[in-house]
Short mmCIF file of N, CA and C and ligand atoms in Angstrom, two decimals:
data_model
loop_
_atom_site.label_atom_id
_atom_site.label_comp_id
_atom_site.label_asym_id
_atom_site.label_seq_id
_atom_site.Cartn_x
_atom_site.Cartn_y
_atom_site.Cartn_z
N MET O 1 0.86 -1.25 0.16
CA MET O 1 -0.07 0.01 0.02
C MET O 1 1.04 1.12 0.03
N LYS O 2 0.77 2.24 -0.75
CA LYS O 2 1.34 3.23 -0.71
C LYS O 2 0.30 4.61 -0.60
N LYS O 3 0.83 5.39 0.36
CA LYS O 3 -0.12 6.62 0.48
C LYS O 3 0.19 7.81 -0.32
N VAL O 4 -1.22 8.12 -0.81
CA VAL O 4 -0.84 9.14 -2.09
C VAL O 4 -1.62 10.54 -1.51
N THR O 5 -0.55 11.76 -1.50
CA THR O 5 -1.30 12.91 -0.94
C THR O 5 -1.32 13.75 -2.22
N GLU O 6 -2.34 14.81 -2.15
CA GLU O 6 -2.34 15.74 -3.21
C GLU O 6 -2.41 16.97 -2.58
N THR O 7 -1.71 17.91 -3.02
CA THR O 7 -2.04 19.34 -1.91
C THR O 7 -2.85 20.39 -3.25
N VAL O 8 -3.69 21.27 -2.35
CA VAL O 8 -4.36 22.10 -3.26
C VAL O 8 -3.68 23.49 -2.70
N GLU O 9 -3.79 24.36 -3.72
CA GLU O 9 -3.59 25.68 -3.19
C GLU O 9 -4.11 26.76 -3.81
N MET O 10 -4.59 27.66 -2.75
CA MET O 10 -5.47 28.82 -2.97
C MET O 10 -4.95 30.19 -2.15
N GLU O 11 -5.31 31.26 -2.68
CA GLU O 11 -4.52 32.44 -2.20
C GLU O 11 -5.83 33.13 -1.30
N GLU O 12 -5.64 33.68 -0.13
CA GLU O 12 -6.37 34.19 0.73
C GLU O 12 -6.13 36.02 0.75
N LEU O 13 -6.95 36.69 0.06
CA LEU O 13 -6.68 38.13 0.17
C LEU O 13 -7.47 38.95 0.72
N LEU O 14 -7.29 40.34 1.24
CA LEU O 14 -8.27 41.10 1.39
C LEU O 14 -8.74 41.63 0.05
N LEU O 15 -10.24 42.00 0.24
CA LEU O 15 -10.44 42.91 -1.18
C LEU O 15 -9.61 43.85 -1.55
N GLN O 16 -9.25 44.64 -0.82
CA GLN O 16 -8.43 45.64 -1.43
C GLN O 16 -6.92 45.31 -1.88
N GLU O 17 -6.55 43.78 -1.77
CA GLU O 17 -5.76 43.23 -2.44
C GLU O 17 -5.94 42.77 -4.02
N LEU O 18 -7.23 42.73 -4.03
CA LEU O 18 -7.59 42.54 -5.54
C LEU O 18 -7.22 43.48 -6.78
N SER O 19 -6.90 43.16 -7.91
CA SER O 19 -6.93 44.28 -9.09
C SER O 19 -8.48 44.69 -9.16
N ALA O 20 -8.19 46.00 -9.74
CA ALA O 20 -9.52 46.76 -9.92
C ALA O 20 -10.56 45.65 -10.86
N ALA O 21 -10.10 45.12 -11.74
CA ALA O 21 -10.91 44.05 -12.44
C ALA O 21 -11.68 43.19 -11.74
N GLU O 22 -10.82 42.57 -10.76
CA GLU O 22 -11.32 41.40 -9.99
C GLU O 22 -12.22 42.20 -9.20
N LEU O 23 -12.18 43.22 -8.51
CA LEU O 23 -13.08 43.90 -7.65
C LEU O 23 -14.33 44.13 -8.28
N HIS O 24 -13.88 44.69 -9.28
CA HIS O 24 -15.45 45.00 -10.27
C HIS O 24 -16.31 43.76 -10.46
N LEU O 25 -15.64 42.70 -10.68
CA LEU O 25 -16.23 41.40 -10.89
C LEU O 25 -16.96 40.91 -9.73
N ILE O 26 -16.41 40.96 -8.67
CA ILE O 26 -17.18 40.65 -7.24
C ILE O 26 -18.35 41.89 -7.00
N GLN O 27 -17.86 42.97 -7.28
CA GLN O 27 -19.33 43.87 -7.24
C GLN O 27 -20.16 43.56 -8.15
N ARG O 28 -20.07 43.10 -9.10
CA ARG O 28 -21.19 42.56 -10.32
C ARG O 28 -21.97 41.44 -9.85
N ALA O 29 -21.19 40.69 -9.13
CA ALA O 29 -21.86 39.34 -8.55
C ALA O 29 -22.53 39.70 -7.18
N GLN O 30 -22.09 40.64 -6.48
CA GLN O 30 -22.89 41.17 -5.38
C GLN O 30 -24.42 41.77 -5.83
N GLU O 31 -24.16 42.60 -6.88
CA GLU O 31 -25.40 43.19 -7.50
C GLU O 31 -26.24 42.22 -8.09
N ILE O 32 -25.85 41.33 -8.55
CA ILE O 32 -26.74 40.46 -8.92
C ILE O 32 -27.30 39.38 -8.24
N SER O 33 -26.69 39.29 -7.04
CA SER O 33 -27.23 38.25 -5.84
C SER O 33 -28.76 38.82 -5.42
N LYS O 34 -28.58 40.03 -5.37
CA LYS O 34 -29.81 40.97 -4.91
C LYS O 34 -31.04 40.30 -5.58
N ARG O 35 -30.89 39.94 -6.94
CA ARG O 35 -31.76 39.51 -7.81
C ARG O 35 -32.22 37.94 -7.71
N ALA O 36 -31.77 37.34 -6.84
CA ALA O 36 -31.58 35.94 -6.87
C ALA O 36 -33.23 35.50 -6.44
N TYR O 37 -33.52 34.32 -7.32
CA TYR O 37 -34.90 33.87 -6.80
C TYR O 37 -34.53 32.48 -5.89
N ALA O 38 -34.66 32.77 -4.88
CA ALA O 38 -34.09 31.81 -3.60
C ALA O 38 -35.11 31.57 -2.31
N PRO O 39 -36.38 31.67 -2.82
CA PRO O 39 -37.39 31.29 -1.71
C PRO O 39 -37.36 29.97 -0.81
N TYR O 40 -36.58 29.37 -1.10
CA TYR O 40 -36.78 27.96 -0.33
C TYR O 40 -35.66 27.97 0.56
N SER O 41 -34.28 28.44 0.10
CA SER O 41 -33.07 28.34 0.66
C SER O 41 -32.91 29.82 1.51
N ASN O 42 -33.48 30.71 0.89
CA ASN O 42 -32.85 31.81 1.13
C ASN O 42 -31.53 32.17 1.27
N PHE O 43 -30.72 31.60 0.58
CA PHE O 43 -29.45 31.85 0.38
C PHE O 43 -29.39 32.40 -1.22
N HIS O 44 -28.82 33.57 -1.13
CA HIS O 44 -28.88 34.46 -2.78
C HIS O 44 -27.52 34.49 -3.00
N VAL O 45 -27.59 33.66 -3.94
CA VAL O 45 -25.99 33.69 -4.71
C VAL O 45 -25.71 34.33 -6.11
N GLY O 46 -24.95 35.26 -6.12
CA GLY O 46 -24.71 35.91 -7.48
C GLY O 46 -23.28 35.69 -7.75
N ALA O 47 -23.16 35.49 -8.91
CA ALA O 47 -21.84 34.98 -9.86
C ALA O 47 -21.48 35.91 -11.13
N ALA O 48 -20.38 36.21 -11.37
CA ALA O 48 -19.87 37.40 -12.65
C ALA O 48 -18.68 36.57 -13.15
N LEU O 49 -18.87 36.54 -14.35
CA LEU O 49 -17.79 35.93 -15.44
C LEU O 49 -17.31 37.03 -16.25
N VAL O 50 -15.97 36.99 -16.45
CA VAL O 50 -15.49 37.90 -17.48
C VAL O 50 -14.66 37.04 -18.64
N LEU O 51 -14.99 37.21 -19.71
CA LEU O 51 -14.48 36.44 -21.00
C LEU O 51 -13.13 37.06 -21.45
N GLU O 52 -12.40 36.44 -22.42
CA GLU O 52 -11.33 36.88 -22.59
C GLU O 52 -11.38 38.34 -23.68
N ASN O 53 -12.62 38.74 -24.19
CA ASN O 53 -12.65 39.92 -24.95
C ASN O 53 -13.11 41.02 -23.86
N GLY O 54 -13.13 40.61 -22.39
CA GLY O 54 -13.59 41.63 -21.55
C GLY O 54 -14.93 41.91 -21.09
N GLU O 55 -15.65 40.92 -21.81
CA GLU O 55 -17.26 41.21 -21.56
C GLU O 55 -17.34 40.33 -20.26
N VAL O 56 -18.69 41.17 -19.37
CA VAL O 56 -18.84 40.55 -17.97
C VAL O 56 -20.30 40.20 -18.07
N PHE O 57 -20.50 38.89 -17.76
CA PHE O 57 -21.84 38.18 -17.89
C PHE O 57 -22.10 38.06 -16.18
N GLN O 58 -23.43 37.88 -15.70
CA GLN O 58 -23.88 37.69 -14.51
C GLN O 58 -24.76 36.72 -14.39
N SER O 59 -25.22 35.84 -13.17
CA SER O 59 -26.39 35.45 -12.83
C SER O 59 -26.50 35.04 -11.49
N SER O 60 -27.63 34.86 -11.18
CA SER O 60 -28.15 34.47 -9.68
C SER O 60 -28.52 32.93 -9.72
N ASN O 61 -28.61 32.61 -8.48
CA ASN O 61 -29.19 31.12 -8.51
C ASN O 61 -30.97 31.50 -8.82
N GLN O 62 -31.42 30.08 -9.47
CA GLN O 62 -32.68 30.37 -9.63
C GLN O 62 -33.18 28.78 -9.16
N GLU O 63 -34.25 28.74 -8.16
CA GLU O 63 -34.68 27.71 -7.03
C GLU O 63 -35.95 27.17 -8.00
N ASN O 64 -36.50 26.10 -7.48
CA ASN O 64 -37.67 25.59 -7.73
C ASN O 64 -38.27 24.74 -6.56
N VAL O 65 -39.62 24.68 -6.62
CA VAL O 65 -40.25 23.98 -5.33
C VAL O 65 -39.79 22.52 -5.28
N SER O 66 -39.48 21.86 -6.46
CA SER O 66 -38.94 20.84 -6.72
C SER O 66 -37.23 20.88 -6.54
N PHE O 67 -36.92 20.79 -5.26
CA PHE O 67 -35.43 21.25 -5.14
C PHE O 67 -34.41 20.87 -5.99
N PRO O 68 -34.04 20.01 -6.43
CA PRO O 68 -32.95 19.49 -7.39
C PRO O 68 -33.12 20.26 -8.85
N THR O 69 -34.34 20.65 -9.19
CA THR O 69 -34.68 21.48 -10.48
C THR O 69 -34.22 22.90 -10.45
N GLY O 70 -33.68 23.55 -9.22
CA GLY O 70 -33.21 24.62 -8.94
C GLY O 70 -31.66 24.81 -9.82
N VAL O 71 -31.61 25.79 -9.92
CA VAL O 71 -29.90 25.98 -10.55
C VAL O 71 -29.06 26.85 -10.02
N CYS O 72 -28.01 26.42 -9.66
CA CYS O 72 -26.87 27.46 -9.16
C CYS O 72 -26.56 28.56 -9.86
N ALA O 73 -26.24 29.49 -9.32
CA ALA O 73 -25.73 30.71 -10.11
C ALA O 73 -24.64 30.37 -11.08
N GLU O 74 -23.71 29.82 -10.70
CA GLU O 74 -22.51 29.58 -11.53
C GLU O 74 -22.76 28.63 -12.48
N ARG O 75 -23.62 27.85 -12.50
CA ARG O 75 -23.85 26.86 -13.60
C ARG O 75 -24.81 27.38 -14.53
N LEU O 76 -25.86 28.36 -14.04
CA LEU O 76 -26.83 29.09 -15.08
C LEU O 76 -25.80 29.89 -15.75
N LEU O 77 -24.88 30.65 -15.40
CA LEU O 77 -24.13 31.49 -16.05
C LEU O 77 -23.23 30.89 -17.34
N LEU O 78 -22.49 29.66 -16.57
CA LEU O 78 -21.69 29.09 -17.34
C LEU O 78 -22.29 28.55 -18.61
N GLY O 79 -23.72 28.26 -18.55
CA GLY O 79 -24.81 27.46 -19.47
C GLY O 79 -24.99 28.50 -20.42
N TYR O 80 -25.36 29.49 -19.87
CA TYR O 80 -25.65 30.97 -20.86
C TYR O 80 -24.58 31.41 -21.45
N VAL O 81 -23.50 31.57 -21.10
CA VAL O 81 -22.31 32.17 -21.55
C VAL O 81 -21.69 31.39 -22.62
N GLY O 82 -21.74 29.91 -22.50
CA GLY O 82 -21.22 28.85 -23.09
C GLY O 82 -22.08 28.81 -24.60
N ALA O 83 -23.39 29.26 -24.28
CA ALA O 83 -24.20 29.04 -25.29
C ALA O 83 -24.40 30.38 -26.46
N ASN O 84 -24.04 31.05 -25.63
CA ASN O 84 -23.95 32.56 -26.50
C ASN O 84 -22.71 33.24 -26.92
N ASN O 85 -21.61 32.38 -26.37
CA ASN O 85 -20.13 32.92 -26.67
C ASN O 85 -19.29 31.57 -26.95
N PRO O 86 -19.58 30.87 -27.66
CA PRO O 86 -19.01 29.44 -27.67
C PRO O 86 -17.51 29.75 -28.26
N ASP O 87 -17.08 30.81 -28.81
CA ASP O 87 -15.61 30.94 -28.96
C ASP O 87 -14.86 31.63 -28.16
N LEU O 88 -15.61 32.09 -27.22
CA LEU O 88 -14.71 33.04 -26.08
C LEU O 88 -14.40 32.38 -24.93
N ALA O 89 -13.25 32.21 -24.44
CA ALA O 89 -12.60 31.54 -23.41
C ALA O 89 -13.00 32.31 -21.97
N PRO O 90 -13.87 32.01 -20.94
CA PRO O 90 -13.78 32.50 -19.69
C PRO O 90 -12.61 32.64 -18.94
N LEU O 91 -12.44 33.78 -18.31
CA LEU O 91 -10.83 33.71 -17.58
C LEU O 91 -11.25 33.86 -16.01
N THR O 92 -12.15 34.40 -15.58
CA THR O 92 -12.27 34.56 -14.25
C THR O 92 -13.94 34.41 -13.56
N LEU O 93 -14.08 34.03 -12.56
CA LEU O 93 -15.39 33.63 -12.10
C LEU O 93 -15.47 34.19 -10.86
N ALA O 94 -16.38 35.03 -10.32
CA ALA O 94 -16.45 35.56 -9.01
C ALA O 94 -17.58 34.88 -8.39
N ILE O 95 -18.01 34.48 -7.26
CA ILE O 95 -19.24 33.84 -6.59
C ILE O 95 -18.97 34.63 -5.38
N VAL O 96 -20.44 35.13 -4.93
CA VAL O 96 -20.63 35.79 -3.66
C VAL O 96 -22.06 34.96 -3.19
N ALA O 97 -22.35 35.08 -1.73
CA ALA O 97 -23.49 34.86 -1.32
C ALA O 97 -23.98 35.62 -0.22
N GLN O 98 -25.25 35.45 0.07
CA GLN O 98 -25.57 36.30 1.18
C GLN O 98 -27.15 35.72 1.76
N ARG O 99 -27.30 35.58 3.07
CA ARG O 99 -28.50 34.99 3.43
C ARG O 99 -29.65 36.11 3.54
N ALA O 100 -30.80 35.69 3.27
CA ALA O 100 -31.94 36.89 3.11
C ALA O 100 -31.93 37.74 4.54
N GLY O 101 -32.09 38.98 4.61
CA GLY O 101 -32.02 39.78 5.69
C GLY O 101 -30.89 39.77 6.32
N GLU O 102 -29.61 39.17 6.23
CA GLU O 102 -28.31 39.62 6.61
C GLU O 102 -27.73 40.32 5.80
N GLU O 103 -26.83 41.30 6.52
CA GLU O 103 -26.08 42.31 6.26
C GLU O 103 -24.63 41.83 5.57
N ASP O 104 -24.16 40.82 6.11
CA ASP O 104 -22.79 40.53 6.13
C ASP O 104 -23.07 39.44 4.70
N TRP O 105 -21.92 39.22 4.09
CA TRP O 105 -21.83 38.58 2.90
C TRP O 105 -21.45 36.82 3.62
N ALA O 106 -22.02 35.66 2.99
CA ALA O 106 -21.89 34.41 3.51
C ALA O 106 -20.65 33.97 2.73
N GLU O 107 -20.24 32.68 3.73
CA GLU O 107 -19.22 31.92 2.99
C GLU O 107 -19.78 31.47 1.80
N VAL O 108 -19.06 31.05 0.55
CA VAL O 108 -19.51 30.22 -0.31
C VAL O 108 -18.61 29.77 -1.18
N SER O 109 -18.75 28.54 -1.67
CA SER O 109 -18.03 27.86 -2.38
C SER O 109 -18.93 26.80 -3.02
N PRO O 110 -18.34 26.71 -4.55
CA PRO O 110 -18.99 26.03 -5.70
C PRO O 110 -19.28 24.37 -5.31
N CYS O 111 -20.62 24.15 -5.58
CA CYS O 111 -20.98 22.54 -5.21
C CYS O 111 -20.07 21.83 -5.99
N GLY O 112 -20.47 20.28 -5.96
CA GLY O 112 -19.79 19.45 -6.56
C GLY O 112 -20.45 19.33 -8.09
N VAL O 113 -21.47 19.54 -8.50
CA VAL O 113 -22.09 19.51 -9.70
C VAL O 113 -21.17 20.80 -10.59
N CYS O 114 -21.40 21.91 -9.90
CA CYS O 114 -20.56 23.35 -10.46
C CYS O 114 -19.18 22.93 -10.76
N ARG O 115 -18.76 22.38 -9.67
CA ARG O 115 -17.33 22.12 -9.90
C ARG O 115 -16.80 21.40 -11.07
N GLN O 116 -17.72 20.27 -11.19
CA GLN O 116 -17.50 19.61 -12.41
C GLN O 116 -17.91 20.43 -13.88
N THR O 117 -18.76 21.31 -13.83
CA THR O 117 -19.25 22.14 -14.88
C THR O 117 -18.12 23.07 -15.36
N ILE O 118 -17.39 23.62 -14.36
CA ILE O 118 -16.52 24.40 -14.15
C ILE O 118 -15.43 23.68 -14.98
N ASN O 119 -14.98 22.39 -14.53
CA ASN O 119 -13.86 21.78 -15.13
C ASN O 119 -14.24 21.63 -16.52
N GLU O 120 -15.38 21.20 -16.79
CA GLU O 120 -15.81 21.18 -18.48
C GLU O 120 -15.30 22.32 -19.22
N VAL O 121 -15.77 23.29 -18.93
CA VAL O 121 -15.76 24.67 -19.57
C VAL O 121 -14.07 24.87 -19.35
N GLU O 122 -13.08 24.65 -18.61
CA GLU O 122 -11.60 24.72 -18.61
C GLU O 122 -11.30 23.63 -19.80
N ASN O 123 -11.93 22.62 -19.75
CA ASN O 123 -11.29 21.79 -20.73
C ASN O 123 -11.86 22.21 -22.28
N ARG O 124 -13.04 22.59 -22.38
CA ARG O 124 -13.22 23.12 -23.68
C ARG O 124 -12.35 24.33 -24.13
N PHE O 125 -12.19 25.11 -23.47
CA PHE O 125 -11.19 26.31 -23.86
C PHE O 125 -9.59 26.07 -23.65
N ASN O 126 -9.35 25.07 -22.94
CA ASN O 126 -7.97 24.53 -22.54
C ASN O 126 -7.24 25.58 -21.84
N ARG O 127 -7.96 26.21 -21.02
CA ARG O 127 -7.48 27.46 -20.24
C ARG O 127 -8.30 27.03 -18.79
N PRO O 128 -7.30 27.39 -17.72
CA PRO O 128 -8.01 27.56 -16.12
C PRO O 128 -9.04 28.58 -15.90
N ILE O 129 -9.77 28.38 -15.22
CA ILE O 129 -10.51 29.97 -14.92
C ILE O 129 -10.07 29.80 -13.43
N THR O 130 -9.76 31.46 -13.42
CA THR O 130 -9.65 31.75 -11.83
C THR O 130 -10.88 32.12 -11.23
N LEU O 131 -11.06 31.36 -9.87
CA LEU O 131 -12.10 31.43 -9.04
C LEU O 131 -11.85 32.81 -8.00
N LEU O 132 -12.97 33.52 -7.76
CA LEU O 132 -12.86 34.12 -6.73
C LEU O 132 -13.98 34.09 -5.78
N LEU O 133 -13.87 33.51 -4.52
CA LEU O 133 -14.86 33.41 -3.52
C LEU O 133 -14.85 34.31 -2.63
N LEU O 134 -16.03 34.89 -2.41
CA LEU O 134 -16.15 35.97 -1.27
C LEU O 134 -16.44 35.23 -0.05
N ARG O 135 -15.67 35.46 1.22
CA ARG O 135 -15.59 34.74 2.23
C ARG O 135 -16.55 35.32 3.27
N ASN O 136 -16.32 36.51 3.29
CA ASN O 136 -17.07 37.56 4.36
C ASN O 136 -16.87 38.91 3.84
N LYS O 137 -17.00 39.89 4.80
CA LYS O 137 -17.09 41.30 4.13
C LYS O 137 -15.82 41.63 3.37
N ASN O 138 -14.64 41.19 4.06
CA ASN O 138 -13.61 41.68 3.39
C ASN O 138 -12.47 40.65 2.91
N GLN O 139 -12.91 39.33 2.64
CA GLN O 139 -11.94 38.38 2.61
C GLN O 139 -12.24 37.61 1.29
N VAL O 140 -11.26 37.14 0.52
CA VAL O 140 -11.54 36.52 -0.65
C VAL O 140 -10.54 35.51 -0.87
N LEU O 141 -10.85 34.49 -1.46
CA LEU O 141 -10.27 33.52 -1.86
C LEU O 141 -9.90 33.29 -3.17
N ARG O 142 -8.74 33.37 -3.97
CA ARG O 142 -8.40 33.08 -5.14
C ARG O 142 -7.61 32.04 -5.60
N ILE O 143 -8.52 31.09 -6.56
CA ILE O 143 -8.00 29.87 -6.77
C ILE O 143 -7.74 29.81 -8.45
N ARG O 144 -6.53 29.37 -8.51
CA ARG O 144 -5.97 29.42 -10.11
C ARG O 144 -6.62 28.25 -10.89
N GLY O 145 -7.73 28.09 -10.97
CA GLY O 145 -8.11 26.61 -11.71
C GLY O 145 -8.94 25.79 -10.79
N ILE O 146 -9.68 25.03 -11.55
CA ILE O 146 -10.82 24.09 -10.50
C ILE O 146 -9.93 23.11 -10.04
N LYS O 147 -8.69 22.79 -10.73
CA LYS O 147 -8.02 21.39 -10.13
C LYS O 147 -7.81 21.55 -8.62
N GLU O 148 -7.73 23.07 -8.41
CA GLU O 148 -7.40 23.18 -6.71
C GLU O 148 -8.90 22.91 -5.92
N LEU O 149 -9.72 22.57 -6.57
CA LEU O 149 -11.24 22.22 -5.83
C LEU O 149 -11.51 20.94 -6.22
N LEU O 150 -10.93 20.25 -7.16
CA LEU O 150 -11.33 19.12 -7.68
C LEU O 150 -10.32 17.87 -7.76
N PRO O 151 -9.81 17.70 -6.66
CA PRO O 151 -8.71 16.51 -6.90
C PRO O 151 -9.09 15.28 -7.62
N LEU O 152 -8.41 14.63 -8.46
CA LEU O 152 -8.89 13.46 -8.87
C LEU O 152 -9.82 13.59 -10.04
N LYS O 153 -9.84 15.08 -10.61
CA LYS O 153 -11.27 15.14 -11.45
C LYS O 153 -11.09 14.04 -12.52
N PHE O 154 -12.34 13.88 -12.92
CA PHE O 154 -12.79 13.14 -13.89
C PHE O 154 -13.28 14.12 -15.37
N ASP O 155 -12.06 13.65 -16.64
CA ASP O 155 -12.25 14.65 -17.37
C ASP O 155 -11.66 14.06 -18.86
N ASN O 156 -11.85 12.53 -18.88
CA ASN O 156 -11.44 11.89 -19.87
C ASN O 156 -11.90 10.23 -20.02
N LEU O 157 -13.01 10.09 -21.03
CA LEU O 157 -13.76 9.04 -21.29
C LEU O 157 -12.83 7.94 -21.48
N ASN O 158 -11.61 8.53 -22.28
CA ASN O 158 -10.76 7.21 -23.01
C ASN O 158 -9.62 6.87 -22.38
N LYS O 159 -9.50 7.23 -21.04
CA LYS O 159 -8.10 6.58 -20.83
C LYS O 159 -8.25 6.17 -19.10
N1 THU M 201 -25.66 27.87 -4.90
C1 THU M 201 -25.45 28.27 -5.63
O1 THU M 201 -26.12 29.08 -6.39
N2 THU M 201 -24.07 28.37 -6.00
C2 THU M 201 -23.02 27.77 -4.86
O2 THU M 201 -21.98 28.06 -5.12
C3 THU M 201 -23.79 27.24 -3.64
C4 THU M 201 -24.97 27.10 -3.71
C5 THU M 201 -27.17 27.86 -4.41
C6 THU M 201 -28.16 26.20 -4.64
C7 THU M 201 -29.30 26.90 -3.95
O3 THU M 201 -30.29 27.75 -5.05
C8 THU M 201 -28.91 27.66 -2.70
O4 THU M 201 -27.63 28.41 -3.10
C9 THU M 201 -28.53 27.09 -1.24
O5 THU M 201 -27.71 25.79 -1.75
#
């Protein structure tokens, strides 16, 4: 038996340490989170994505009374962007969340299905996507590609 370890890497920053473009993306995600449709979880998520041409798109989570039918903010966003801009690689994806009635930002991290979806988009464009996860008012995790959140990821049917 051989013990195998895999380490992951991420950067923890203060909001003021982000670039202006990264900060703008967080703000776009915060704005759109206010328009989430999340009457079942009351967890309002916002995601904003910048493409290689500089264009920014955004989405919130959209829930359903049949819970699994609801869609996470980032997966809805990646689907829309992939459908409408099939030739432009996404570069950076910001994700934020806030509980209804609370002023502080909640800690957020993409679910397993969204991680696999982000992986697919990275593979489609052969380029890692930088993730910015807002942790609270002032703190952000910057993650350089989904491999840091998805060790032993599945991405090849033929080997
Ligand atoms: N959710 C997202 O939209 N993105 C995440 O990264 C975490 C979870 C949504 C799904 C559901 O509508 C609500 O948050 C609670 O899980």
